[in-house]
Each structure stands twice: as C-alpha cells, then as structure tokens.
Tab-separated table of C-alpha atoms and ligand atoms in Angstrom:
chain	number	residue	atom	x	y	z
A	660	UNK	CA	0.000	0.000	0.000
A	661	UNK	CA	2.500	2.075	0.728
A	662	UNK	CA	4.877	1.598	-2.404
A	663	UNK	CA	1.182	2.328	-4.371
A	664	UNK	CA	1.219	6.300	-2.740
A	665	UNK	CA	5.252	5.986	-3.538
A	666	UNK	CA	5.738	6.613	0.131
A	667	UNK	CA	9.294	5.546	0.878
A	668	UNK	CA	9.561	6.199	4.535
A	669	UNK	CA	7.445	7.404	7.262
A	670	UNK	CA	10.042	8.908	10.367
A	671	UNK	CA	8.787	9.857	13.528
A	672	UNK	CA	10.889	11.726	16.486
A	673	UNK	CA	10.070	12.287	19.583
A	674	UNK	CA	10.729	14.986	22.150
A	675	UNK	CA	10.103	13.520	25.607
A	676	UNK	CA	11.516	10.864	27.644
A	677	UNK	CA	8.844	7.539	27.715
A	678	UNK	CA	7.312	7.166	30.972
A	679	UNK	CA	8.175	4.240	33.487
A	680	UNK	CA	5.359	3.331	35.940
A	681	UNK	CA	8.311	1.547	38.060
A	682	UNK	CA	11.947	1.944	36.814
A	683	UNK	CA	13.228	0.065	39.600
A	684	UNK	CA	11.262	-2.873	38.936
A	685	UNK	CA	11.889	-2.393	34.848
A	686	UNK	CA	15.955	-2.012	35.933
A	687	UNK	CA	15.173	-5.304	38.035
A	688	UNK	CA	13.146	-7.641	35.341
A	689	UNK	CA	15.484	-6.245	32.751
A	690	UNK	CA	18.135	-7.318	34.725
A	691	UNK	CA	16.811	-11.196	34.787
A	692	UNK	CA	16.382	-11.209	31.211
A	693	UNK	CA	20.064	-10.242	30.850
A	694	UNK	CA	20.632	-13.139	33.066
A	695	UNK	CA	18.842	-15.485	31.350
A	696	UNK	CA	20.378	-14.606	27.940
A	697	UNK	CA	23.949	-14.963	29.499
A	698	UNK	CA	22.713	-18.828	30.716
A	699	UNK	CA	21.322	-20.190	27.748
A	700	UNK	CA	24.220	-22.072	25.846
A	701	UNK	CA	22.743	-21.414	22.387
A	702	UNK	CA	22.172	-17.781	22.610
A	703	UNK	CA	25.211	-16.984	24.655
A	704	UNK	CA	27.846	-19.509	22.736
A	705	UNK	CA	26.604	-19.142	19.285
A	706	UNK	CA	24.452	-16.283	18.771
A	707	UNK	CA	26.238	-13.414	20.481
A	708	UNK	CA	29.552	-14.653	19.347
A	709	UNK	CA	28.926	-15.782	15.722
A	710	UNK	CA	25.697	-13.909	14.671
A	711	UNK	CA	23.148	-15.758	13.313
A	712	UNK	CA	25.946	-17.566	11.047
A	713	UNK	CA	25.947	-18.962	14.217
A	714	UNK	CA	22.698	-21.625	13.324
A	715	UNK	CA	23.882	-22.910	10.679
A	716	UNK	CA	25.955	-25.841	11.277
A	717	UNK	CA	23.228	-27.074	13.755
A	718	UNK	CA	20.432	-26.475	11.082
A	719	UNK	CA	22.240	-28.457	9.172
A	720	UNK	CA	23.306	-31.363	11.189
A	721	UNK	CA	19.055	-31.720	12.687
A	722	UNK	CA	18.467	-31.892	8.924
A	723	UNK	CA	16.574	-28.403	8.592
A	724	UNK	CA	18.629	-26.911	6.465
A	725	UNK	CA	17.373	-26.890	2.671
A	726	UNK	CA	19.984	-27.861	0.513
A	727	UNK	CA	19.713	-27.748	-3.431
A	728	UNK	CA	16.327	-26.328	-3.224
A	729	UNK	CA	14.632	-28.567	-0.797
A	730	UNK	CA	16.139	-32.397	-2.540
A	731	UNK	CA	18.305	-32.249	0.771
A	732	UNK	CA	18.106	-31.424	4.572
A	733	UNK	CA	21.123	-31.086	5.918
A	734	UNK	CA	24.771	-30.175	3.766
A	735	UNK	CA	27.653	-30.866	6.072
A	736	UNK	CA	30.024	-30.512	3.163
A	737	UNK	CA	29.540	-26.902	3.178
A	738	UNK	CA	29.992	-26.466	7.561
A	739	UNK	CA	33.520	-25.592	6.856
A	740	UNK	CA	32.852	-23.089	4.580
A	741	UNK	CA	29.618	-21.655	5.434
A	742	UNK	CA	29.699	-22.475	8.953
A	743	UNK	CA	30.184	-19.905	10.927
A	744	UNK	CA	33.912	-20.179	11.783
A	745	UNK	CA	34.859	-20.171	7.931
A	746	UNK	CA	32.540	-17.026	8.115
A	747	UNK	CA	34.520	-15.241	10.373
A	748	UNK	CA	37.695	-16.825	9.396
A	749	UNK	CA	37.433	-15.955	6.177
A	750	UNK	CA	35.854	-12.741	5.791
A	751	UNK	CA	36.949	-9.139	7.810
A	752	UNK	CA	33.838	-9.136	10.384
A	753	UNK	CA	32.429	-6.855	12.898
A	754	UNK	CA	29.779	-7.201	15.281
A	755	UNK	CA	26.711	-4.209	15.721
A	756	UNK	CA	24.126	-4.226	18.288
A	757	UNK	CA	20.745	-2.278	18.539
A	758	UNK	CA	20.571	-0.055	21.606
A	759	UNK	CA	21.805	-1.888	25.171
A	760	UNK	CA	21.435	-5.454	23.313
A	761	UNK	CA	23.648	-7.645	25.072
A	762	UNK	CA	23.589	-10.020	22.383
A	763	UNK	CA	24.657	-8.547	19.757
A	764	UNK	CA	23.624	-10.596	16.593
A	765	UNK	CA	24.354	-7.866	13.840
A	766	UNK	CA	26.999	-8.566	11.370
A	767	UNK	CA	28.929	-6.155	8.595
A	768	UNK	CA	32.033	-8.086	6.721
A	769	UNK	CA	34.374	-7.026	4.123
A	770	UNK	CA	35.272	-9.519	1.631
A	771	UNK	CA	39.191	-10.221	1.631
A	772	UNK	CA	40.221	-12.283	-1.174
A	773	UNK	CA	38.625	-13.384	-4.844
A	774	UNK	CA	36.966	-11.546	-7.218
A	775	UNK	CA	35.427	-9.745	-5.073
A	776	UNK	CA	37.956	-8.723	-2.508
A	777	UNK	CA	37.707	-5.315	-0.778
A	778	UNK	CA	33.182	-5.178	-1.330
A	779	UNK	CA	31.833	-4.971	1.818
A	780	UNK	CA	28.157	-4.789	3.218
A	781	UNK	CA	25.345	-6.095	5.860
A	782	UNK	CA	25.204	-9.528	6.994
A	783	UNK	CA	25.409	-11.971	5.312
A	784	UNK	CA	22.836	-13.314	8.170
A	785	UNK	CA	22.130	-17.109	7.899
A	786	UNK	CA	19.187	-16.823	6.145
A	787	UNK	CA	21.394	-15.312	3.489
A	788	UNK	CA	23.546	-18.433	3.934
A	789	UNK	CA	20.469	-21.019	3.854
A	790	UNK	CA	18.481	-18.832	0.858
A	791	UNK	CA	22.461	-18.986	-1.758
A	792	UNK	CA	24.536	-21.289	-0.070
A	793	UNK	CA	22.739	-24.346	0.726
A	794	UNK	CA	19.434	-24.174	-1.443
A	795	UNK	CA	21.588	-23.158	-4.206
A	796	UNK	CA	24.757	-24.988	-3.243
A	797	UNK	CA	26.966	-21.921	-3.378
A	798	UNK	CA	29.928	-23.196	-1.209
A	799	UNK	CA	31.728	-20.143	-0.815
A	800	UNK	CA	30.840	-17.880	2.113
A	801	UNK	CA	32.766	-14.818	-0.241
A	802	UNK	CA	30.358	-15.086	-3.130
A	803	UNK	CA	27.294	-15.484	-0.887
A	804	UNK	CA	28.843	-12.464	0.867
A	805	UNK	CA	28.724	-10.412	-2.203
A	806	UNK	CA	25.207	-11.690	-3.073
A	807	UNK	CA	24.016	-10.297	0.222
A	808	UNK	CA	25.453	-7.253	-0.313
A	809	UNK	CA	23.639	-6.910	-3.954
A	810	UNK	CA	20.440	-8.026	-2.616
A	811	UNK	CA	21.006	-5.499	0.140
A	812	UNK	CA	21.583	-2.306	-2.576
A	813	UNK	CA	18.874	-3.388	-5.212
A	814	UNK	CA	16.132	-3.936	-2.402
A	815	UNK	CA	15.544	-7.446	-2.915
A	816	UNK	CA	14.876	-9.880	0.167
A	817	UNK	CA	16.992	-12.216	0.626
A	818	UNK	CA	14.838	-15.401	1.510
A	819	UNK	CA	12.066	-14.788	-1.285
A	820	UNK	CA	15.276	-13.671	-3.830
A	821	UNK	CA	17.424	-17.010	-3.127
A	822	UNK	CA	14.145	-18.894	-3.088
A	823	UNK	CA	13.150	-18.352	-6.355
A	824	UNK	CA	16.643	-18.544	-7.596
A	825	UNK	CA	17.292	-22.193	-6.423
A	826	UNK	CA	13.742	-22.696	-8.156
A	827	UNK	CA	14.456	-21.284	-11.175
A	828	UNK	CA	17.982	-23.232	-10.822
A	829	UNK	CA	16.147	-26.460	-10.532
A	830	UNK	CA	13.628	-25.203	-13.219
A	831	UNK	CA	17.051	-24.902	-15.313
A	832	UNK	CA	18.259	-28.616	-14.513
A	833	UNK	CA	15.016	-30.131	-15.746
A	834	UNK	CA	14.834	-28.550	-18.477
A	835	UNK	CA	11.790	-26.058	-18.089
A	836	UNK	CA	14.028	-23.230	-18.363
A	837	UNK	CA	16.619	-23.169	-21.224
A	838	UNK	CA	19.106	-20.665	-22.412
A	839	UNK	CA	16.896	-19.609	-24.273
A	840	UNK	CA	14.824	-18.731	-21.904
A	841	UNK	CA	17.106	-17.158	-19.225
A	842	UNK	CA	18.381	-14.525	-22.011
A	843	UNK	CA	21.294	-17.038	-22.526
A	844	UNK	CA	22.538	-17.658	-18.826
A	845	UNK	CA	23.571	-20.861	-17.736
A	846	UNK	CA	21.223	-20.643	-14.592
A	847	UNK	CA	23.334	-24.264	-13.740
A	848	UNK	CA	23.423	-25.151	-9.522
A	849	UNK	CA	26.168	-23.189	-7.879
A	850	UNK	CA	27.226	-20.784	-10.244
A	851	UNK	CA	27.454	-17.417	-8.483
A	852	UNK	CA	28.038	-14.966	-11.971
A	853	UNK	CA	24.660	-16.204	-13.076
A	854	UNK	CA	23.318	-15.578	-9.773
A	855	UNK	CA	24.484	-12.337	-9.526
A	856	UNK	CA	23.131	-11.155	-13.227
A	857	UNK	CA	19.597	-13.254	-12.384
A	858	UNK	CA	19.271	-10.628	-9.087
A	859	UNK	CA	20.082	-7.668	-11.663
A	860	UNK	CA	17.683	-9.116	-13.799
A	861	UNK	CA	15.214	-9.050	-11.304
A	862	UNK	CA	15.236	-5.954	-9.830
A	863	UNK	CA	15.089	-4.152	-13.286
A	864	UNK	CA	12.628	-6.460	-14.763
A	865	UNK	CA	14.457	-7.683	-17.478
A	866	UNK	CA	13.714	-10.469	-19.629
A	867	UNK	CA	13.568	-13.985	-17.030
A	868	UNK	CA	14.283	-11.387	-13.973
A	869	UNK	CA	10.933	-10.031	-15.042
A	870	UNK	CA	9.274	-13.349	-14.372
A	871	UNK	CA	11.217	-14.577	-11.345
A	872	UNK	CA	10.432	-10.963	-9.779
A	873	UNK	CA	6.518	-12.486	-9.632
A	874	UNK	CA	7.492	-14.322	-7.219
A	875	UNK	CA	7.468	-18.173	-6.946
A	876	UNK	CA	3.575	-18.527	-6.456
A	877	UNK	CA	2.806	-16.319	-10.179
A	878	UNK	CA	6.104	-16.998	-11.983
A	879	UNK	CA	5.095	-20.735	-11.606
A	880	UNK	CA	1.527	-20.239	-12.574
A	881	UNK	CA	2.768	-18.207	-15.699
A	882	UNK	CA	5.393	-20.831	-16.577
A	883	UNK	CA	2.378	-23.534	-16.519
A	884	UNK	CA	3.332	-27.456	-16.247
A	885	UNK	CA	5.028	-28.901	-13.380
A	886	UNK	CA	6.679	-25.854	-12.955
A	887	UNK	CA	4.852	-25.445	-9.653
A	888	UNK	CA	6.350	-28.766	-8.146
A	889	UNK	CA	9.515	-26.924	-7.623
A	890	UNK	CA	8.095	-23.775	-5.929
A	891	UNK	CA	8.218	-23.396	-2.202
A	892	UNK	CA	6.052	-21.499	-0.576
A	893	UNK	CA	3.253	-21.166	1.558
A	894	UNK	CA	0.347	-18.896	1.026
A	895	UNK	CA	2.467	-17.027	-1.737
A	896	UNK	CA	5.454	-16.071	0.544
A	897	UNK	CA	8.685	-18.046	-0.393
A	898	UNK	CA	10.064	-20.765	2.779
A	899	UNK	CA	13.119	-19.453	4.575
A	900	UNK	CA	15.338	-22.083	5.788
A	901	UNK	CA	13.901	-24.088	8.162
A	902	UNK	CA	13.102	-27.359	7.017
A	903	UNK	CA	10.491	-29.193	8.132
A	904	UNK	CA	10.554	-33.536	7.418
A	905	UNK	CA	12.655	-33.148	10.286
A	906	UNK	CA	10.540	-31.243	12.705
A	907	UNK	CA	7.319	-31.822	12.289
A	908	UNK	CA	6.817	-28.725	14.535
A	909	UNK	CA	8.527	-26.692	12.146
A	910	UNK	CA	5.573	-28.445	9.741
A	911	UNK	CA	2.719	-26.767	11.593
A	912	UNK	CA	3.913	-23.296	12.282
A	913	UNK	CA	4.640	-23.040	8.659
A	914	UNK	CA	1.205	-24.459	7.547
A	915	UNK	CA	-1.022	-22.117	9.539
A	916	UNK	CA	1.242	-18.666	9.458
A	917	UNK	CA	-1.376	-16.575	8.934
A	918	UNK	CA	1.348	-14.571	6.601
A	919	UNK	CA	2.485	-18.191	4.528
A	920	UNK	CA	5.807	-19.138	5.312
A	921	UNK	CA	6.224	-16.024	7.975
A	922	UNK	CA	10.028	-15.522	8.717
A	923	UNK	CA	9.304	-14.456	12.138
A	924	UNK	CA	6.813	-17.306	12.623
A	925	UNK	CA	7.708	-19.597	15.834
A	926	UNK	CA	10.959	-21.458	15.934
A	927	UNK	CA	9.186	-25.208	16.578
A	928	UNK	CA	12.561	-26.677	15.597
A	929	UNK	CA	14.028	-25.484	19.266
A	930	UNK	CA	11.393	-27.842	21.147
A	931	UNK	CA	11.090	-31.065	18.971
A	932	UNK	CA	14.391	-31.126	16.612
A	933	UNK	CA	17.075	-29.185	19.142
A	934	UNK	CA	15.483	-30.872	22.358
A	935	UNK	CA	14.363	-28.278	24.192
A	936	UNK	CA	12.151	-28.232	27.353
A	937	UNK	CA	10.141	-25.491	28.868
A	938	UNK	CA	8.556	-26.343	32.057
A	939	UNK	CA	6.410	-22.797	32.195
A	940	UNK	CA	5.022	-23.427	29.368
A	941	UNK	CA	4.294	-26.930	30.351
A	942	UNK	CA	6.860	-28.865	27.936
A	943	UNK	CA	8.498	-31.103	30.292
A	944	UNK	CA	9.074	-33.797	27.708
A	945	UNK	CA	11.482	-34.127	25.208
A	946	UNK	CA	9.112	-34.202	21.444
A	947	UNK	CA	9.830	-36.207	18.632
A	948	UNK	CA	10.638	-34.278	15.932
A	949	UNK	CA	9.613	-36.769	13.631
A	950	UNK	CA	6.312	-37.470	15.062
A	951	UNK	CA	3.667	-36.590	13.219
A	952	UNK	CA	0.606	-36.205	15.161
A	953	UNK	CA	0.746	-34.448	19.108
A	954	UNK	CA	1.487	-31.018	18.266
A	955	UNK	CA	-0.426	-29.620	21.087
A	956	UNK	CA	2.965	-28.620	22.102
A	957	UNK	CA	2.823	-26.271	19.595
A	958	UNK	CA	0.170	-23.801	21.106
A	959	UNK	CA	2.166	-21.946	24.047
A	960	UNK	CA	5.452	-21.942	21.656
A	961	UNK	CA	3.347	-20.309	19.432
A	962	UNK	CA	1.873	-18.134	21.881
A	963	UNK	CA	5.387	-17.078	23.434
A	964	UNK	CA	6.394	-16.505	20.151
A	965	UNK	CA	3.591	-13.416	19.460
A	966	UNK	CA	3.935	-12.496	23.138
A	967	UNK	CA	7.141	-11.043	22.185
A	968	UNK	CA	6.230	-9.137	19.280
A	969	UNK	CA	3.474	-8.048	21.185
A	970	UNK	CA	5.547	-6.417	23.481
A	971	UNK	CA	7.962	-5.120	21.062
A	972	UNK	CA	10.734	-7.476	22.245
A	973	UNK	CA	13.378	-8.720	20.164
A	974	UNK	CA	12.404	-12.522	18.808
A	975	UNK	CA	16.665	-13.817	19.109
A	976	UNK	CA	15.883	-13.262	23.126
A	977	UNK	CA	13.552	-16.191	23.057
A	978	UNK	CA	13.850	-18.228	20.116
A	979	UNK	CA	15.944	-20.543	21.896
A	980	UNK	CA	13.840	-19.764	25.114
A	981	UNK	CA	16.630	-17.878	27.050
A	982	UNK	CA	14.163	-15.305	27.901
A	983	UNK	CA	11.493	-16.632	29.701
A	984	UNK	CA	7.470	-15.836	29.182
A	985	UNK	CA	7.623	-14.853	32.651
A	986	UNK	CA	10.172	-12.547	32.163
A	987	UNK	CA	8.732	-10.758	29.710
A	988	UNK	CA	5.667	-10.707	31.673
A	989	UNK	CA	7.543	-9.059	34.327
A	990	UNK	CA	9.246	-6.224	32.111
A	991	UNK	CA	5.629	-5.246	31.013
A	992	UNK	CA	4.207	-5.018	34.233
A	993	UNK	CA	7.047	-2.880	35.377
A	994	UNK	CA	6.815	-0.689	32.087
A	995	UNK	CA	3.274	-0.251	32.120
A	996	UNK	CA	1.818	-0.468	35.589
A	997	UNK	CA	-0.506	-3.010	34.134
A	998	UNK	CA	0.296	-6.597	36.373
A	999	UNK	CA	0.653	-8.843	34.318
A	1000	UNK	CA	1.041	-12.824	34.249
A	1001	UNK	CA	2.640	-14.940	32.299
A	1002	UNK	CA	-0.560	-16.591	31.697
A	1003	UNK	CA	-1.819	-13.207	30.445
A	1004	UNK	CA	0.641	-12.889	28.319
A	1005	UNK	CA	0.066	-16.128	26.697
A	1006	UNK	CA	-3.759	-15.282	27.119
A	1007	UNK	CA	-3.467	-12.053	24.555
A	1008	UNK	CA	-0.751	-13.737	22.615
A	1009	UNK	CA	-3.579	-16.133	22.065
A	1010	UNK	CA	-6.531	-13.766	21.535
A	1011	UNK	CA	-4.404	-12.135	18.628
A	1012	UNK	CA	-4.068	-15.273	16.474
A	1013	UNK	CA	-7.286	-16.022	16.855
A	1014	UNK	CA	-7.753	-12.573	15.479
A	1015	UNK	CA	-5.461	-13.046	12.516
A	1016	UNK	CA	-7.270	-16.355	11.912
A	1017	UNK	CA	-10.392	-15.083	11.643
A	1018	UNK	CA	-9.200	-11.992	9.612
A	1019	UNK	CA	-7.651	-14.629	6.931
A	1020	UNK	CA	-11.574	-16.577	7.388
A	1021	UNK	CA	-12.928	-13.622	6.131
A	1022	UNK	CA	-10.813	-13.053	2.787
A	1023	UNK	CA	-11.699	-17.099	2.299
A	1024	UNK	CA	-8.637	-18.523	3.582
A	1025	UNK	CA	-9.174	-21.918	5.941
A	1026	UNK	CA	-7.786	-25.841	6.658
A	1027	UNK	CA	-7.952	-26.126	2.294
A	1028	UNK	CA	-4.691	-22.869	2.434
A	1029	UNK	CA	-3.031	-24.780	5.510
A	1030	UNK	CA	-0.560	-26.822	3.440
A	1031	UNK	CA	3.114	-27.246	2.433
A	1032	UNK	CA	5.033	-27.657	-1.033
A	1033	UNK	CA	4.092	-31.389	-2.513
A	1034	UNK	CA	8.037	-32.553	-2.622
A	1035	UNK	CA	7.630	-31.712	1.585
A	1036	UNK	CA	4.935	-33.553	1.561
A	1037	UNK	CA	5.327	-36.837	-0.806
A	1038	UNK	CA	9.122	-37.086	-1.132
A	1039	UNK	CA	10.912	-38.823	1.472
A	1040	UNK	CA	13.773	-36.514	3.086
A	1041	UNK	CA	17.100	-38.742	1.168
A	1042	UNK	CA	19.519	-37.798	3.804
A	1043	UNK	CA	19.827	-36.942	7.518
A	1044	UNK	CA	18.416	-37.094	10.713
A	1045	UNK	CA	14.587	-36.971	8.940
A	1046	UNK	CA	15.673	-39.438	6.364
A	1047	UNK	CA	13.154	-41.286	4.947
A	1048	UNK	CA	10.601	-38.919	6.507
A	1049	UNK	CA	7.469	-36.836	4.756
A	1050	UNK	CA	5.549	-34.734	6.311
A	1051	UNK	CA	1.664	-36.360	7.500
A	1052	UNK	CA	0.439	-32.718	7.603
A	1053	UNK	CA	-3.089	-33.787	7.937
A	1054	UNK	CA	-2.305	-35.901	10.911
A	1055	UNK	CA	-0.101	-32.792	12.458
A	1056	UNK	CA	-3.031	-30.294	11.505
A	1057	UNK	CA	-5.666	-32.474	13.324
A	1058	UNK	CA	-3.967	-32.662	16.580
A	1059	UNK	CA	-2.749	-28.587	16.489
A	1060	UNK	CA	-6.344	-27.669	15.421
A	1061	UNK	CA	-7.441	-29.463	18.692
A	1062	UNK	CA	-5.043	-28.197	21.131
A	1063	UNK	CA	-6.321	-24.821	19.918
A	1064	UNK	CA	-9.940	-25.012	20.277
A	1065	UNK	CA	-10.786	-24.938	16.002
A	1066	UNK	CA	-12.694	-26.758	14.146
A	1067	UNK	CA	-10.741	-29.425	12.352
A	1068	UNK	CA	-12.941	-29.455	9.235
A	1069	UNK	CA	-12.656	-26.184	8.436
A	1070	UNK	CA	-9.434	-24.764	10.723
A	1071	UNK	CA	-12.046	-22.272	11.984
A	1072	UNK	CA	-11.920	-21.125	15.540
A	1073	UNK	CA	-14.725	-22.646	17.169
A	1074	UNK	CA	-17.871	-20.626	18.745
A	1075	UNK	CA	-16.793	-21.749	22.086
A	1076	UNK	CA	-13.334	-21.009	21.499
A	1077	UNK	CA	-14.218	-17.114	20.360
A	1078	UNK	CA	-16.251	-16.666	23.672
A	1079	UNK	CA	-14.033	-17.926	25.638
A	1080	UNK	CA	-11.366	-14.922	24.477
A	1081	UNK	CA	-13.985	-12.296	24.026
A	1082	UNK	CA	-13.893	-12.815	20.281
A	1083	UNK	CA	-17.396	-14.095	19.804
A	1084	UNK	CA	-17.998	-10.202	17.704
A	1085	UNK	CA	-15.832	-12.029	15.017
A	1086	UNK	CA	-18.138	-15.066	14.476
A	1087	UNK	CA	-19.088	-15.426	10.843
B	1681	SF4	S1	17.967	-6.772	19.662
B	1681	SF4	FE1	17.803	-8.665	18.437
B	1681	SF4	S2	18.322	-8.037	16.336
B	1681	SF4	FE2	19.104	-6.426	17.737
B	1681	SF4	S3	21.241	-7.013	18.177
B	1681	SF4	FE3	19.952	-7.879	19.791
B	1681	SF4	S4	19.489	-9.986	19.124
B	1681	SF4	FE4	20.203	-8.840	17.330
C-alpha cells in the first residue's frame, strides 16, 4: 500500500523521555532477562559470538537446512565453509548491536580475497547463507557475501530472492528453463556470476528477472506445467530455511502462518528437533521431531512466540527460550503499571491469532490454504536425521487444530473457542 502512494519512509521523532510506571522494577526484570540470555548455551555460545551464522551448522546437522532447493536437509560438506567459523575466518567481520542489546547478533564483513575482494556490506545473516549457499549450493561464504550485499543495494529480500533462484535453478536442470529462456545464462546449480546477473535481472525487470520478480507462487503459474512442483512457498510467501521432514513442529507453524511461510513465525525446531524443554510453558518432555501427530505442544510456543512481538521485544531473546514468558511478563508489568502474568501474556498472545485467523476466514482462507510444497509432503527426506521422513500434515493439523480449540474441518476457531477470548464479535 505504501509503495502504491510511492511513500518511501514514514520517520517519527520524539521529544520527551517515555514514561516508566516503576523503573526500579523495569531495571530489576530487565536485569533477569540479561541473566537469562547470558545462561542459555545457544544464545550466549553461538548467537552473540557468531551472529546468526551462528545456526547454521546445527540447522544443518538436525536436517533443517534446505539444501539444493529442498532435494536435501542437511549439507555438512559446506559447515567448513559456510559455517560460521569459515565465516569469520574468512571474511573481515564486525559485530553491531541495537541499543543496550547484550547479544549482539548484527553482522557487517568485508570480503578479503577473490573476485570480489575489498566489497563490503550487511550480513550476510544465515538466512542469506540457507536462501544462496545451501538451497543453491553456493559453497563459498565470499560469493554469498557479495550476493548479500547486492540483494542489500537493489532492495531485494533475501529469503524470497534465493528462493526463487534455487527454483528457477532447478527449473534450469530439468529442463523447463533453457538458455533460451534465461536470455542465454547458464542458470546451472552453484554458479554465483549467473546468480548475480539473475538478481540484476530481477530488480530491473528484465527479460527472465521479469518473471522470477513475480514471485514463486505467479512466476510458476505463468510458466504452466510442473513448474509449480519446484516452488516453495506457503500462502504465496517463499520458505526461509527451516526445514520441516525433520521437525514436524517446524511443519505446523509453517502451515497455519497466517502470513504463509512467515520468517518471524515460531521457531518449533528449538522444542522437537534441538530438544528443548520449557517447564512454564508446560513442555516437560522431550518431542519427537519426527512425530507426526501431538502437536499440542505447539500452542504456548506459538503463543510465546507473538507475546514477544506483542511487546515489542526482540524474537533472538527467546527463540531458543533464554528469555522466559515470565520474564517478559515481568518487564511489562514494570513498564506499564498493568500486572501482568505470564498466563496473560500467553492469554493475549492467544486472543491475537485467533484474530489473525479469523481476519484470513474472512478473505476465504481456511484448513484447504493450511498446506506445504508437494516434494515436503510426498518425497521422502534422502539424507539426515529426517531421512526417509514426509511430512503427515493432515495428521499434524488435526492434533494442532485441537489443542487450539478450532474446528478441524474447516481450521475455523470454534464458537466456544471465540467466547471464551472475548472474540465471539468475530463469528461469521
Ligand atoms: S535486539 Fe535482536 S536483532 Fe538487535 S542485536 Fe539484539 S538480538 Fe540482534
């Protein structure tokens, strides 16, 4: 809507201090959360240090990490070069922080050596990593460095740009595209040049950039055939990289995103394919990740997950549940003067997907736009710890839609469900 009014930015300053109704008990809540980030291993040994490079080895190694668009799940050939000691071995990095962040996850590098020595830029963050190194098997952390940084100056996201590259590579090694087609470039797996003119391409909407800047979802539909069985995304938005044959967690939250494959969706993977309990919000049992039905577990993850955005926190504090629900519930009550539980956290957290749910209802989405790409969901994950594995989704979707009071015809928040959270005004 915006880019329709060719409004580019909209900056606001202000000129008074924001209010504290108790900045003692803010300093002391804050305080626990800094704690708690400084205890959990993940977030204080990987993420602070290494940036979000800092995932990727263990993406890869629980088999979440799509590798040559989606055939894979996991690419330990690439660890020591896109891990993230090759990252910061091999390129000139520094570390940025937003305000008081003790974590620290930003990243600028300067490339050092190869043709592209002496570029530098943002990132690249592991998405950027996940979206040209292992979907499109680029094994060199320079070139996916210099990617980044294009992406970064034409305006192109990186996730939906490397998506529908590795497509439109795979597109290219069966044949649907040709040289003819791609204005002559040899759009072959791994070939950063032909990346890097494909981006160009895209941006200016140039001959097969002009088709590939659709999107996956319309450049697929245009293309016609089986194009589409090499697309991946959900509800029109291209998949990041989290895979899911090996969390079946991962499975769900993708499924439902009100958004399609949201981003900044919850991280399942931490619970059922990293192993992680959290007693407050009643997870007390390690989950199979390859399980496909019991994903009541799901709901609260889900529910922490939006807390946070709800209260403006950063998503890296919890996503590997340093920060704790309670926490956060603490740091708004101290804020705001309003008390606040963690179960009223989780309680708003889950009025406002309901919300969102009902929102999509109304434009006609339900249980029929739940789904996943068909290789997720008929070809068996060839490699890792998922091997073998598809993804039941119906079986997943039945169990979720349970644990979260909707109707598992339709996905449809039941009537009983909308009273319960004051929602009943949004009933069809
Ligand atoms: S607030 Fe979040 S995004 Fe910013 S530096 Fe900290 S962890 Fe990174």
């Amino acid at each position: 809507m915006l880019g329709s009014k060719n409004l580019k930015a909209i900056g606001v300053i202000g000129t008074q201090s924001v209010s504290l109704t108790d900045p003692d008990a803010l300093k002391s809540a804050s305080a626990k959360a800094m704690d708690e980030i400084k205890a959990e291993p993940f977030t204080s040994g990987l993420l602070s240090p290494y940036g979000t490079p800092g995932f990727y080895n263990s993406i890869s190694s629980t088999g979440t990490l799509p590798t040559k668009n989606w055939q894979r799940t996991s690419y330990p050939e690439s660890h020591d070069v896109l891990g993230h000691e090759a990252y910061h071995n091999t390129l000139e990095v520094k570390s940025y922080s937003c305000a008081q962040c003790p974590i620290s996850c930003g990243r600028k590098s300067t490339i050092k050596d190869g043709p592209y020595a002496g570029e530098s830029g943002g990132g690249p963050e592991y998405e950027t990593l996940g979206a040209f190194g292992s979907k499109c098997l680029i094994n060199d952390v320079s070139a996916v460095a210099k990617i980044g940084y294009d992406c970064n100056e034409l305006g192109l996201d990186t996730i939906s740009a490397g998506q529908i590259v590795a497509t439109a590579m795979e597109w290219f090694d069966q044949g649907i595209l040709d040289r003819e087609k791609t204005d002559g470039i040899e759009l072959s797996w791994g070939n950063v040049e032909a990346t890097l003119e494909i981006l160009r391409k895209m941006a200016y909407r140039e001959g097969i950039g002009d088709l590939l800047a659709e999107g996956s979802k319309r450049a697929a539909a245009k293309m016609g055939g089986n194009a589409v069985d090499y697309t991946f995304e959900v509800k029109g938005l291209e998949m990041a990289s989290c895979g899911v044959r090996a969390s079946k967690g991962e499975a769900v939250v993708h499924a439902v995103s009100p958004r399609g494959a949201d981003h900044l969706r919850p991280y399942a993977s931490v619970i059922d394919a990293f192993g992680y309990l959290e007693e407050e919000l009643g997870i007390t049992e390690k989950q199979d990740p390859l399980l496909d039905g019991n994903k009541g577990w799901v709901k609260p993850v889900q529910e922490l997950s939006m807390a946070t955005n709800l209260i403006g926190a950063c998503l890296f504090a919890s996503i590997c549940l340093a920060v704790k629900g309670s926490t956060w519930a603490g740091v708004y009550s101290a804020a705001t003067g309003q008390s606040c539980s963690l179960e009223g956290l989780l309680l708003s957290a889950e009025r406002v997907i309901n919300m969102e749910r009902m929102i999509n209802f109304r434009f006609g989405f339900d249980r029929k736009d739940d789904t996943l790409p068909k290789r997720l969901l008929k070809e068996p994950a060839p490699d890792g710890p998922g091997e073998g594995e598809v993804v039941d989704l119906d079986t997943a979707l039945d169990s979720y839609y349970e644990a979260m009071g909707w109707d598992t015809a339709t996905g449809i928040p039941k009537p009983e469900k909308l009273q319960e959270l004051g929602l009943s005004w949004m009933q069809a």
